[in-house]
Coordinates of C-alpha atoms and ligand atoms in Angstrom, one line a residue:
M1 CA 46.8 1.2 -126.7
S2 CA 43.4 0.7 -127.6
Y3 CA 42.2 2.2 -130.2
Y4 CA 38.5 3.7 -131.7
D5 CA 37.0 5.8 -134.9
Y6 CA 34.7 8.0 -132.2
I7 CA 36.7 9.2 -128.4
I8 CA 33.8 11.5 -127.2
I9 CA 34.6 13.2 -123.9
G10 CA 31.7 13.8 -121.8
S11 CA 27.7 12.0 -121.2
G12 CA 26.0 14.8 -121.3
I13 CA 23.4 15.5 -123.8
A14 CA 26.4 16.2 -126.2
G15 CA 29.2 13.7 -125.3
L16 CA 25.2 11.0 -125.2
Y17 CA 24.0 12.3 -128.0
T18 CA 26.8 12.1 -130.8
A19 CA 28.0 8.4 -129.1
L20 CA 24.6 6.8 -129.9
L21 CA 24.7 8.5 -133.7
A22 CA 27.8 7.2 -134.5
K23 CA 27.8 4.8 -133.2
E24 CA 26.1 4.0 -136.5
Q25 CA 29.0 4.8 -138.4
G26 CA 32.0 2.9 -135.6
S27 CA 33.7 2.3 -133.3
V28 CA 32.4 4.3 -129.7
L29 CA 34.8 5.3 -126.9
I30 CA 33.3 7.4 -124.2
L31 CA 35.4 8.8 -121.6
T32 CA 33.8 10.8 -118.4
K33 CA 35.1 11.9 -114.7
G34 CA 32.8 10.9 -112.9
S35 CA 29.7 8.2 -113.3
I36 CA 27.4 8.3 -116.2
D37 CA 24.9 11.1 -115.2
D38 CA 27.2 13.4 -113.4
C39 CA 26.1 16.4 -116.0
N40 CA 24.8 19.6 -116.1
T41 CA 22.5 18.3 -118.9
K42 CA 20.1 16.5 -115.9
Y43 CA 19.5 20.0 -114.0
A44 CA 18.2 20.9 -117.2
Q45 CA 14.4 22.3 -116.3
G46 CA 12.4 24.7 -118.4
G47 CA 12.7 22.5 -121.7
I48 CA 13.4 22.2 -125.2
A49 CA 13.1 25.4 -128.2
A50 CA 11.7 24.2 -131.1
A51 CA 9.5 25.3 -133.6
I52 CA 7.2 22.8 -133.8
S53 CA 3.2 24.7 -133.3
K54 CA 1.0 25.5 -135.7
N55 CA 1.4 29.9 -134.3
D56 CA 4.9 29.5 -134.8
S57 CA 7.2 29.2 -137.3
P58 CA 11.4 28.7 -137.4
E59 CA 11.9 32.5 -138.5
L60 CA 10.0 33.4 -135.8
H61 CA 12.5 31.2 -133.9
F62 CA 15.3 33.2 -135.2
K63 CA 13.6 36.8 -134.7
D64 CA 13.9 35.9 -131.0
T65 CA 17.4 34.5 -130.8
I66 CA 19.1 37.1 -132.6
A67 CA 17.4 39.6 -131.1
A68 CA 18.7 37.9 -127.2
G69 CA 22.6 37.5 -129.0
D70 CA 22.5 41.0 -129.0
G71 CA 24.2 41.7 -132.5
L72 CA 27.0 39.0 -131.8
C73 CA 24.5 36.1 -133.1
D74 CA 26.2 33.9 -136.1
E75 CA 23.6 34.2 -138.7
E76 CA 24.0 31.1 -140.8
A77 CA 24.0 29.2 -137.8
V78 CA 20.7 30.2 -135.7
R79 CA 19.0 29.1 -139.7
I80 CA 19.9 25.7 -139.1
L81 CA 19.8 26.0 -135.3
V82 CA 15.9 26.8 -135.8
N83 CA 15.4 25.0 -139.4
E84 CA 16.5 22.1 -137.8
A85 CA 15.6 21.9 -134.5
P86 CA 12.0 20.1 -134.7
A87 CA 13.4 16.9 -136.5
R88 CA 16.1 17.0 -133.9
I89 CA 12.9 17.2 -131.3
T90 CA 11.6 14.3 -133.5
D91 CA 14.7 12.6 -133.2
L92 CA 14.9 12.8 -128.9
V93 CA 10.8 11.3 -129.4
K94 CA 12.0 8.0 -130.9
L95 CA 14.7 8.0 -128.2
G96 CA 11.9 7.9 -126.0
V97 CA 11.9 11.3 -124.3
P98 CA 8.6 12.0 -122.4
F99 CA 7.8 15.3 -123.6
D100 CA 4.5 15.9 -121.6
T101 CA 1.5 16.2 -123.3
L102 CA -1.6 18.8 -123.5
D103 CA -4.4 17.8 -125.2
G104 CA -2.7 14.2 -127.3
Q105 CA -0.3 17.2 -128.1
I106 CA 3.1 17.6 -126.8
A107 CA 2.7 20.7 -124.7
L108 CA 4.5 24.2 -124.9
A109 CA 5.5 26.7 -123.1
M110 CA 6.7 30.3 -122.2
E111 CA 10.3 32.0 -120.9
A112 CA 11.1 34.9 -121.2
A113 CA 12.5 36.2 -124.6
H114 CA 10.7 33.9 -126.3
S115 CA 7.4 36.2 -128.4
I116 CA 5.0 32.7 -128.7
P117 CA 5.1 29.5 -126.4
R118 CA 7.6 26.8 -127.6
I119 CA 8.9 25.3 -125.0
L120 CA 8.8 21.5 -125.0
H121 CA 9.2 20.1 -121.5
A122 CA 9.1 16.3 -119.8
G123 CA 8.2 15.9 -115.4
G124 CA 6.7 19.1 -115.7
D125 CA 10.5 21.3 -114.8
A126 CA 12.5 17.9 -114.7
T127 CA 13.2 17.9 -118.8
G128 CA 17.1 17.8 -118.3
E129 CA 16.9 14.7 -116.0
H130 CA 14.0 12.7 -118.2
I131 CA 16.7 13.4 -121.9
E132 CA 19.8 12.4 -119.6
I133 CA 18.3 9.3 -118.1
T134 CA 16.3 8.3 -121.9
L135 CA 20.0 9.1 -123.9
S136 CA 22.3 6.9 -120.6
N137 CA 20.0 4.3 -120.6
K138 CA 20.0 4.0 -124.4
V139 CA 23.9 3.9 -124.6
R140 CA 24.8 1.6 -121.7
D141 CA 22.0 -1.0 -124.1
S142 CA 24.4 -0.1 -127.5
R143 CA 27.9 -1.6 -127.6
I144 CA 29.6 1.4 -126.9
Q145 CA 32.0 1.6 -124.2
V146 CA 31.8 4.3 -121.7
L147 CA 34.4 4.6 -119.6
E148 CA 34.1 6.9 -115.9
D149 CA 35.7 8.5 -113.1
C150 CA 38.1 8.7 -116.7
L151 CA 39.2 12.6 -116.4
A152 CA 40.8 13.9 -120.5
T153 CA 44.0 15.3 -119.4
E154 CA 45.3 16.2 -122.6
I155 CA 45.2 16.4 -126.4
V156 CA 47.8 13.7 -128.4
I157 CA 48.7 16.0 -131.9
E158 CA 50.7 14.8 -134.5
K159 CA 51.7 16.7 -137.3
G160 CA 48.8 19.8 -136.3
T161 CA 46.1 16.7 -136.3
V162 CA 44.6 14.3 -133.4
T163 CA 45.9 10.7 -132.6
G164 CA 44.1 10.7 -129.4
I165 CA 43.9 11.4 -126.0
K166 CA 45.9 11.0 -122.5
A167 CA 43.7 10.9 -120.1
L168 CA 43.0 9.8 -115.8
D169 CA 42.4 7.0 -114.4
C170 CA 41.3 8.7 -111.1
R171 CA 40.2 5.9 -108.9
T172 CA 44.1 4.4 -109.9
G173 CA 45.8 7.9 -110.9
S174 CA 47.6 6.5 -113.8
I175 CA 47.6 8.4 -117.4
E176 CA 46.5 5.8 -120.1
E177 CA 45.8 6.9 -123.7
F178 CA 44.2 6.6 -126.5
E179 CA 44.0 6.7 -130.0
C180 CA 40.8 7.6 -132.5
H181 CA 40.3 9.1 -135.5
F182 CA 37.6 11.4 -134.9
L183 CA 38.0 13.5 -131.1
I184 CA 34.8 15.1 -130.0
L185 CA 35.5 17.6 -126.7
A186 CA 31.3 18.0 -125.0
T187 CA 32.9 19.0 -121.5
G188 CA 30.4 21.6 -120.1
G189 CA 30.5 24.9 -119.1
A190 CA 32.4 26.4 -116.2
G191 CA 29.9 27.4 -113.9
Q192 CA 31.9 26.2 -110.8
L193 CA 34.2 30.2 -112.0
F194 CA 31.9 31.5 -109.5
K195 CA 31.1 31.5 -105.7
L196 CA 27.4 31.7 -107.2
N197 CA 26.5 29.0 -109.3
T198 CA 24.0 26.6 -110.7
N199 CA 26.1 23.9 -112.6
S200 CA 27.3 20.3 -110.6
D201 CA 30.8 20.4 -110.2
I202 CA 31.9 19.3 -113.6
A203 CA 31.7 22.6 -114.5
T204 CA 34.9 24.2 -115.0
G205 CA 35.4 24.9 -118.9
D206 CA 37.8 21.2 -118.9
G207 CA 37.2 21.1 -123.0
I208 CA 38.2 24.6 -123.0
A209 CA 41.5 24.4 -121.5
L210 CA 42.4 20.9 -123.5
A211 CA 41.3 22.5 -126.5
F212 CA 43.5 26.0 -125.8
N213 CA 46.5 24.0 -124.9
T214 CA 46.6 22.2 -128.1
G215 CA 46.2 25.8 -130.4
A216 CA 42.3 25.5 -130.9
E217 CA 40.6 29.2 -130.7
I218 CA 38.7 30.6 -127.6
V219 CA 35.9 32.4 -128.3
D220 CA 33.0 35.1 -126.8
M221 CA 34.3 34.3 -123.3
E222 CA 33.5 37.0 -122.1
F223 CA 29.8 36.6 -122.6
F224 CA 28.4 34.2 -119.2
Q225 CA 25.1 34.0 -118.2
F226 CA 23.8 35.3 -114.3
H227 CA 20.6 33.2 -114.5
P228 CA 18.5 35.5 -112.9
T229 CA 16.7 33.6 -110.5
A230 CA 18.5 30.9 -108.6
L231 CA 16.8 30.4 -104.5
R232 CA 18.3 32.0 -101.7
L233 CA 18.3 29.9 -98.7
P234 CA 20.8 30.1 -96.4
G235 CA 22.8 27.1 -96.3
V236 CA 21.3 26.3 -99.3
T237 CA 23.0 26.3 -102.8
P238 CA 22.1 28.4 -105.2
F239 CA 19.1 26.1 -106.9
L240 CA 17.5 27.3 -110.5
I241 CA 14.1 28.8 -110.5
S242 CA 13.1 28.5 -113.5
E243 CA 12.5 31.3 -116.0
A244 CA 9.3 29.0 -117.2
V245 CA 8.2 30.4 -113.8
R246 CA 8.4 33.6 -114.7
G247 CA 6.6 32.3 -118.1
E248 CA 3.9 30.1 -116.3
G249 CA 2.3 34.0 -114.3
G250 CA 5.0 34.6 -111.8
V251 CA 6.7 38.4 -110.8
L252 CA 9.3 39.7 -109.2
R253 CA 9.1 41.8 -106.3
N254 CA 11.0 43.3 -103.7
V255 CA 11.6 42.7 -99.9
E256 CA 9.5 45.6 -99.8
G257 CA 6.9 44.2 -101.6
Y258 CA 6.9 46.3 -104.8
R259 CA 7.2 44.7 -108.5
F260 CA 10.3 46.6 -109.8
M261 CA 10.1 44.6 -113.1
P262 CA 8.3 47.2 -115.1
D263 CA 10.4 50.2 -114.2
Y264 CA 13.5 48.4 -116.1
A265 CA 12.4 46.5 -119.6
P266 CA 9.0 46.7 -121.3
Q267 CA 8.9 43.1 -121.4
S268 CA 8.3 43.8 -117.6
D269 CA 9.3 39.7 -116.1
L270 CA 9.8 38.5 -118.2
A271 CA 12.9 40.4 -119.8
P272 CA 15.8 38.9 -122.0
R273 CA 17.9 36.9 -118.3
D274 CA 21.1 39.7 -118.8
I275 CA 18.8 42.6 -118.4
V276 CA 16.4 40.6 -115.1
A277 CA 20.0 39.9 -113.6
R278 CA 21.4 43.3 -113.1
S279 CA 17.5 44.7 -112.3
I280 CA 18.2 42.6 -109.7
V281 CA 21.5 43.9 -108.4
Y282 CA 20.2 47.6 -108.3
E283 CA 17.0 46.7 -106.3
M284 CA 18.8 44.8 -104.4
G285 CA 21.5 47.6 -103.6
K286 CA 18.4 50.1 -104.0
T287 CA 16.9 47.7 -100.4
G288 CA 19.8 46.5 -99.1
S289 CA 19.2 43.0 -99.3
D290 CA 20.4 40.1 -101.2
R291 CA 17.4 39.0 -102.3
V292 CA 14.2 39.8 -104.1
F293 CA 11.1 37.9 -104.7
I294 CA 9.6 35.6 -107.4
D295 CA 5.8 35.4 -106.2
I296 CA 3.4 32.9 -107.8
T297 CA 0.4 32.9 -104.6
H298 CA -1.2 34.5 -107.1
L299 CA -1.4 31.4 -109.3
P300 CA -3.3 28.2 -108.5
P301 CA -2.0 25.5 -106.2
R302 CA -2.3 22.5 -108.7
T303 CA -0.9 24.3 -111.7
I304 CA 2.4 24.6 -109.2
T305 CA 2.5 21.3 -108.2
T306 CA 2.3 19.8 -111.3
R307 CA 3.7 22.3 -113.9
F308 CA 7.1 22.6 -111.1
P309 CA 6.7 19.6 -109.1
H310 CA 10.9 19.2 -108.6
I311 CA 10.9 22.9 -107.6
Y312 CA 8.1 22.8 -105.3
R313 CA 9.3 20.0 -103.9
F314 CA 13.3 21.3 -103.4
C315 CA 11.4 24.1 -102.0
L316 CA 9.2 22.0 -99.6
D317 CA 12.4 19.4 -98.2
H318 CA 13.7 23.1 -97.2
G319 CA 10.9 24.7 -95.5
L320 CA 9.7 27.2 -97.9
D321 CA 5.9 25.8 -99.5
I322 CA 5.7 28.1 -102.9
T323 CA 1.7 27.8 -102.9
K324 CA 1.6 30.0 -100.2
G325 CA 5.1 31.5 -99.9
L326 CA 6.5 34.0 -101.1
I327 CA 10.3 32.8 -103.4
P328 CA 13.6 34.1 -102.1
V329 CA 16.0 34.2 -105.4
A330 CA 19.4 36.3 -106.7
P331 CA 21.0 35.5 -109.9
A332 CA 23.7 32.8 -110.1
A333 CA 25.8 32.1 -113.0
H334 CA 24.5 29.8 -115.3
Y335 CA 25.9 29.4 -118.7
M336 CA 28.6 30.0 -120.7
M337 CA 27.7 31.2 -124.5
G338 CA 31.8 31.3 -125.3
G339 CA 34.0 28.2 -126.3
I340 CA 35.2 26.5 -128.3
K341 CA 34.6 27.7 -131.8
T342 CA 33.8 25.7 -133.8
N343 CA 32.7 26.0 -137.7
N344 CA 29.0 25.1 -139.2
W345 CA 29.7 21.5 -139.0
G346 CA 31.3 21.1 -135.2
E347 CA 34.8 21.5 -136.6
T348 CA 37.8 23.0 -134.2
N349 CA 40.6 25.0 -136.7
I350 CA 42.3 21.3 -135.1
A351 CA 42.2 18.7 -138.0
G352 CA 39.9 15.7 -135.9
L353 CA 39.6 17.7 -133.1
F354 CA 34.9 18.4 -133.0
A355 CA 33.3 20.3 -130.2
A356 CA 29.9 19.7 -129.3
G357 CA 27.7 21.7 -126.3
E358 CA 28.3 24.2 -123.8
T359 CA 32.6 23.5 -124.4
A360 CA 31.6 24.7 -128.3
C361 CA 30.8 28.3 -129.4
T362 CA 28.8 27.4 -132.8
G363 CA 27.5 30.9 -132.6
V364 CA 24.3 30.4 -132.1
H365 CA 23.9 32.3 -128.9
G366 CA 25.9 35.5 -129.6
A367 CA 26.4 37.8 -126.4
N368 CA 23.8 35.7 -124.7
R369 CA 21.6 32.6 -125.3
L370 CA 17.8 32.8 -125.6
A371 CA 16.3 30.4 -122.5
S372 CA 16.5 27.0 -124.0
N373 CA 18.3 27.3 -127.0
S374 CA 21.1 25.3 -125.3
M375 CA 20.0 21.6 -125.5
I376 CA 18.7 22.2 -128.9
E377 CA 22.3 23.6 -130.0
V378 CA 23.4 20.4 -129.0
L379 CA 21.3 18.5 -131.3
A380 CA 21.0 21.0 -134.1
F381 CA 25.4 20.3 -134.4
G382 CA 25.5 17.2 -132.8
K383 CA 23.8 15.5 -135.2
R384 CA 26.1 17.7 -138.1
I385 CA 29.2 16.6 -136.9
M386 CA 27.5 13.2 -137.0
E387 CA 27.0 14.1 -141.3
R388 CA 30.5 15.5 -141.7
T389 CA 31.8 12.5 -140.1
R390 CA 30.8 10.2 -142.4
K391 CA 33.0 9.6 -144.6
K392 CA 36.5 9.1 -142.7
A393 CA 38.1 12.5 -144.0
K394 CA 39.8 15.0 -141.1
T395 CA 39.7 17.9 -142.5
R396 CA 41.3 20.8 -140.9
A397 CA 38.4 22.7 -140.1
P398 CA 37.6 25.8 -142.9
I399 CA 36.2 28.2 -141.0
T400 CA 32.8 29.7 -141.4
D401 CA 32.9 33.6 -141.3
K402 CA 31.2 34.3 -137.5
G403 CA 31.6 38.1 -138.9
V404 CA 34.7 40.1 -137.7
E405 CA 37.1 38.2 -135.7
V406 CA 39.9 40.6 -133.7
H407 CA 42.8 38.0 -132.6
H408 CA 44.8 37.3 -128.6
S409 CA 47.7 35.4 -126.9
L410 CA 47.1 35.5 -123.7
S411 CA 49.6 38.9 -122.5
Q412 CA 51.6 38.3 -119.5
R413 CA 50.9 40.5 -116.2
Q414 CA 52.5 41.9 -113.4
V415 CA 52.7 39.4 -110.3
P416 CA 51.0 41.8 -107.6
K417 CA 52.4 42.5 -104.3
A418 CA 50.4 41.1 -102.6
V419 CA 48.2 37.3 -104.7
P420 CA 46.1 34.8 -102.3
A421 CA 47.3 31.5 -101.9
P422 CA 45.0 29.3 -105.4
S423 CA 42.0 27.6 -104.2
L424 CA 38.8 27.0 -105.8
S425 CA 36.6 29.2 -103.3
A426 CA 39.7 31.7 -103.3
L427 CA 39.0 31.7 -107.3
Q428 CA 35.4 31.3 -107.6
Q429 CA 35.3 33.9 -104.4
L430 CA 37.1 36.4 -107.3
H431 CA 35.3 35.9 -110.8
W432 CA 32.4 36.8 -108.5
D433 CA 33.4 40.0 -106.5
K434 CA 35.4 41.0 -109.6
V435 CA 34.8 39.4 -113.0
G436 CA 30.6 39.4 -112.2
I437 CA 27.7 40.4 -113.3
I438 CA 28.5 43.9 -113.0
R439 CA 32.7 44.9 -113.7
N440 CA 35.2 48.2 -114.8
K441 CA 38.7 47.7 -116.0
E442 CA 39.6 47.9 -112.1
S443 CA 38.7 44.8 -110.5
L444 CA 38.6 42.9 -114.4
T445 CA 42.6 44.1 -113.9
E446 CA 42.6 43.1 -110.1
A447 CA 41.3 39.7 -111.5
A448 CA 43.3 39.6 -114.9
N449 CA 46.3 40.1 -112.9
I450 CA 45.6 36.7 -109.9
L451 CA 44.9 34.2 -112.5
A452 CA 48.4 34.8 -114.0
A453 CA 50.1 35.2 -111.2
W454 CA 48.3 32.0 -109.7
Q455 CA 48.8 30.3 -113.3
K456 CA 52.7 30.4 -112.7
S457 CA 52.4 29.3 -109.2
L458 CA 50.4 26.0 -109.8
P459 CA 51.6 23.0 -109.6
Q460 CA 51.1 20.5 -112.0
P461 CA 48.2 18.8 -110.9
T462 CA 48.4 14.9 -110.5
D463 CA 44.6 13.4 -109.2
R464 CA 40.8 15.2 -110.4
P465 CA 41.0 18.4 -108.1
S466 CA 44.0 19.5 -109.1
Y467 CA 43.4 19.6 -113.0
E468 CA 39.9 21.5 -112.3
L469 CA 41.8 24.0 -110.4
N470 CA 44.7 24.6 -113.5
N471 CA 41.6 23.8 -116.1
L472 CA 39.2 27.0 -114.3
V473 CA 42.3 29.7 -114.1
L474 CA 42.8 29.4 -117.4
T475 CA 38.7 29.4 -118.3
G476 CA 39.1 32.4 -116.1
R477 CA 42.0 34.1 -117.3
L478 CA 40.3 33.5 -121.4
V479 CA 36.9 35.3 -119.9
T480 CA 38.4 37.9 -117.7
E481 CA 40.8 39.1 -120.2
A482 CA 38.2 38.6 -122.6
A483 CA 36.0 41.0 -120.0
L484 CA 39.0 43.3 -120.5
L485 CA 39.4 44.0 -123.6
R486 CA 35.4 44.8 -124.8
E487 CA 35.6 48.4 -123.6
E488 CA 31.3 48.0 -124.2
S489 CA 28.6 46.5 -122.8
R490 CA 26.7 43.9 -125.2
G491 CA 24.0 40.8 -124.0
A492 CA 25.4 39.1 -121.2
H493 CA 29.1 41.1 -120.3
F494 CA 28.6 45.2 -118.7
R495 CA 30.9 47.2 -117.7
S496 CA 30.2 50.2 -116.2
D497 CA 33.1 51.5 -116.8
F498 CA 31.6 51.2 -120.4
P499 CA 27.4 51.1 -120.5
Q500 CA 27.1 51.3 -123.6
S501 CA 27.2 49.5 -126.4
L502 CA 29.1 50.7 -129.6
A503 CA 29.1 49.4 -133.0
Q504 CA 33.3 49.5 -133.0
W505 CA 33.1 46.3 -131.5
Q506 CA 30.8 44.7 -132.9
H507 CA 32.7 41.7 -132.9
H508 CA 34.3 38.3 -131.5
I509 CA 37.4 38.2 -129.4
V510 CA 39.7 35.2 -130.3
F511 CA 41.9 33.8 -128.7
T512 CA 44.5 30.9 -129.4
S513 CA 48.3 29.6 -128.2
K514 CA 49.7 29.5 -130.9
W515 CA 48.4 32.1 -133.0
Ligands
LIG601 C1 20.4 24.5 -113.6 C2 20.1 24.1 -115.0 C3 19.2 24.8 -115.3 C4 19.3 24.5 -117.1 N1 18.0 24.8 -117.6 C5 18.2 24.2 -119.1 C6 17.5 24.5 -120.2 O1 15.3 24.5 -119.7 N2 16.1 24.8 -121.3 C7 18.6 24.4 -121.5 O2 18.2 23.9 -123.4 N3 19.6 24.6 -121.0 C8 19.3 24.4 -119.7 N4 20.2 24.6 -118.9 C9 21.7 24.4 -120.0 C10 22.0 22.9 -120.0 O3 21.4 22.5 -119.2 C11 23.1 22.8 -120.5 O4 24.4 23.8 -121.5 C12 23.8 21.6 -121.3 O5 23.1 20.2 -121.1 C13 25.7 21.2 -121.5 O6 25.1 19.8 -121.9 P1 26.5 19.3 -122.3 O7 26.9 17.8 -122.3 O8 27.4 20.7 -123.1 O9 26.7 19.4 -121.1 P2 27.1 18.8 -119.0 O10 25.4 17.9 -119.9 O11 27.8 19.5 -118.6 O12 28.1 17.0 -119.1 C14 29.4 17.2 -119.7 C15 30.3 16.1 -119.1 O13 31.1 16.1 -120.0 C16 31.9 15.8 -118.7 N5 33.6 15.6 -117.9 C17 33.9 17.6 -118.0 N6 35.8 17.6 -118.2 C18 35.3 16.2 -118.5 C19 37.5 15.8 -118.4 N7 37.8 16.2 -118.6 N8 36.9 14.8 -119.1 C20 35.7 13.7 -119.3 N9 35.2 14.1 -119.5 C21 34.4 15.1 -118.2 C22 31.4 15.3 -117.0 O14 32.2 14.8 -115.9 C23 29.9 15.5 -118.3 O15 29.8 14.6 -117.9 C24 20.3 24.4 -118.1 C25 21.2 24.4 -117.3 C26 21.7 24.3 -115.7 C27 22.6 24.3 -114.9

């Protein structure tokens, strides 16, 4: 059996960046279930946030992040993020990420709920693609071993400590086992839970399921961010229309042409994502439509084509010239705020097991992620994982104080009389209808019962789709049960039966299988 100092699961920004640092400290293997560049990272458009301008400060970035997180951010983790962000940007520049410049300086854009322009971008609106390609080329040129089409299926543990990973070779169907000193889960999010989502098809909650089944703590799962503006064209999968489009001056109008956001929030079109997403849902309800529009027709065409070349081209390819016509949009599931609970060094409660990126919950996002804080979080905490593991000591994480926590295990549920057959499309429809932007006890209970029944009835997985469906069902259970428990509305979690935020709910919901 092959042995590595580090095994990293996933090859988005979290997997690649940590691998490039880890190779300085030992042998590294990356396992990834598709090809190296299959990930959410390459779809990131808007950019990456860091207080690098002379008018900005980590303190201001801190305030904006805390405000968006709606009472549940871990303040120490946010301090780390905002203070270390500028140095991590320097790392990316050194690695060769070609950030856009203006008059010889890195260009900075405005995005919703930031109080100042602080978003670095590359290729206009192709930031994630530039980061992914730059990092994956560096990995290819290094001595890091990469196994593609290799899906991690089970974490191997001995006496409470990680010793390796089992993985499915998706080409042959055989299960291989690899040994390691440190295991880093960098498996991304779970947007595929929902019928309408902006995510790549890899986003199936695998890391959450792997970690939960091993006894790791999973936290804040009820907080799933819905991006307000995904392209809504018949027959076209939701394609993100970046917040930066509104940051550049785009305004939302309902199907009657009315500019509605000033009625809902003082920040108008640049209010936090949860507020804009719910406002859009209300407007669609009022007007009986499945869409609203972003209007950027007042911007000079050249601004649109140079600042958003990717969005412009995508829409044009689908028959829409956004320099002349309104952009039809609707909300779609986008980002998982919760995840595998880590301390400020990326450690989980299992010795030798670390989590980085969207699958991790470091505590910086709280109940709602500030736009463009995700990729910078990966870099800030990925770097800290490497600092922690430099001396090769495997510790059982002294999990830090993330505010008050209440621990739960997944409850038994009554099997409903009629349970639809489990499938990816049935699961996505269920989450969209019952666990979506606006939830309530009745809808969540129905979903929770069906998911529990599916979990019992699903056969032993044998191939990538069946492993992914199992992982989605478990991840969906964690999202739904947490959403049922939280009888209030906060950040991205909105309950129509409990529409207010309540002081007694200013705590985190944590699930463990072995609690
Ligand atoms: C459309 C879109 C736009 C976005 N825009 C921005 C933005 O402008 N700024 C920002 O900060 N964030 C943005 N985000 C969020 C951000 O892109 C992601 O949170 C971030 O890229 C996640 O990186 P990651 O490395 O954790 O996961 P990913 O990039 O998703 O990579 C996960 C990797 O894990 C692999 N994997 C998963 N499960 C397994 C398994 N079982 N075995 C082996 N491999 C596995 C996958 O194949 C993949 O390689 C956006 C997201 C989307 C979808």
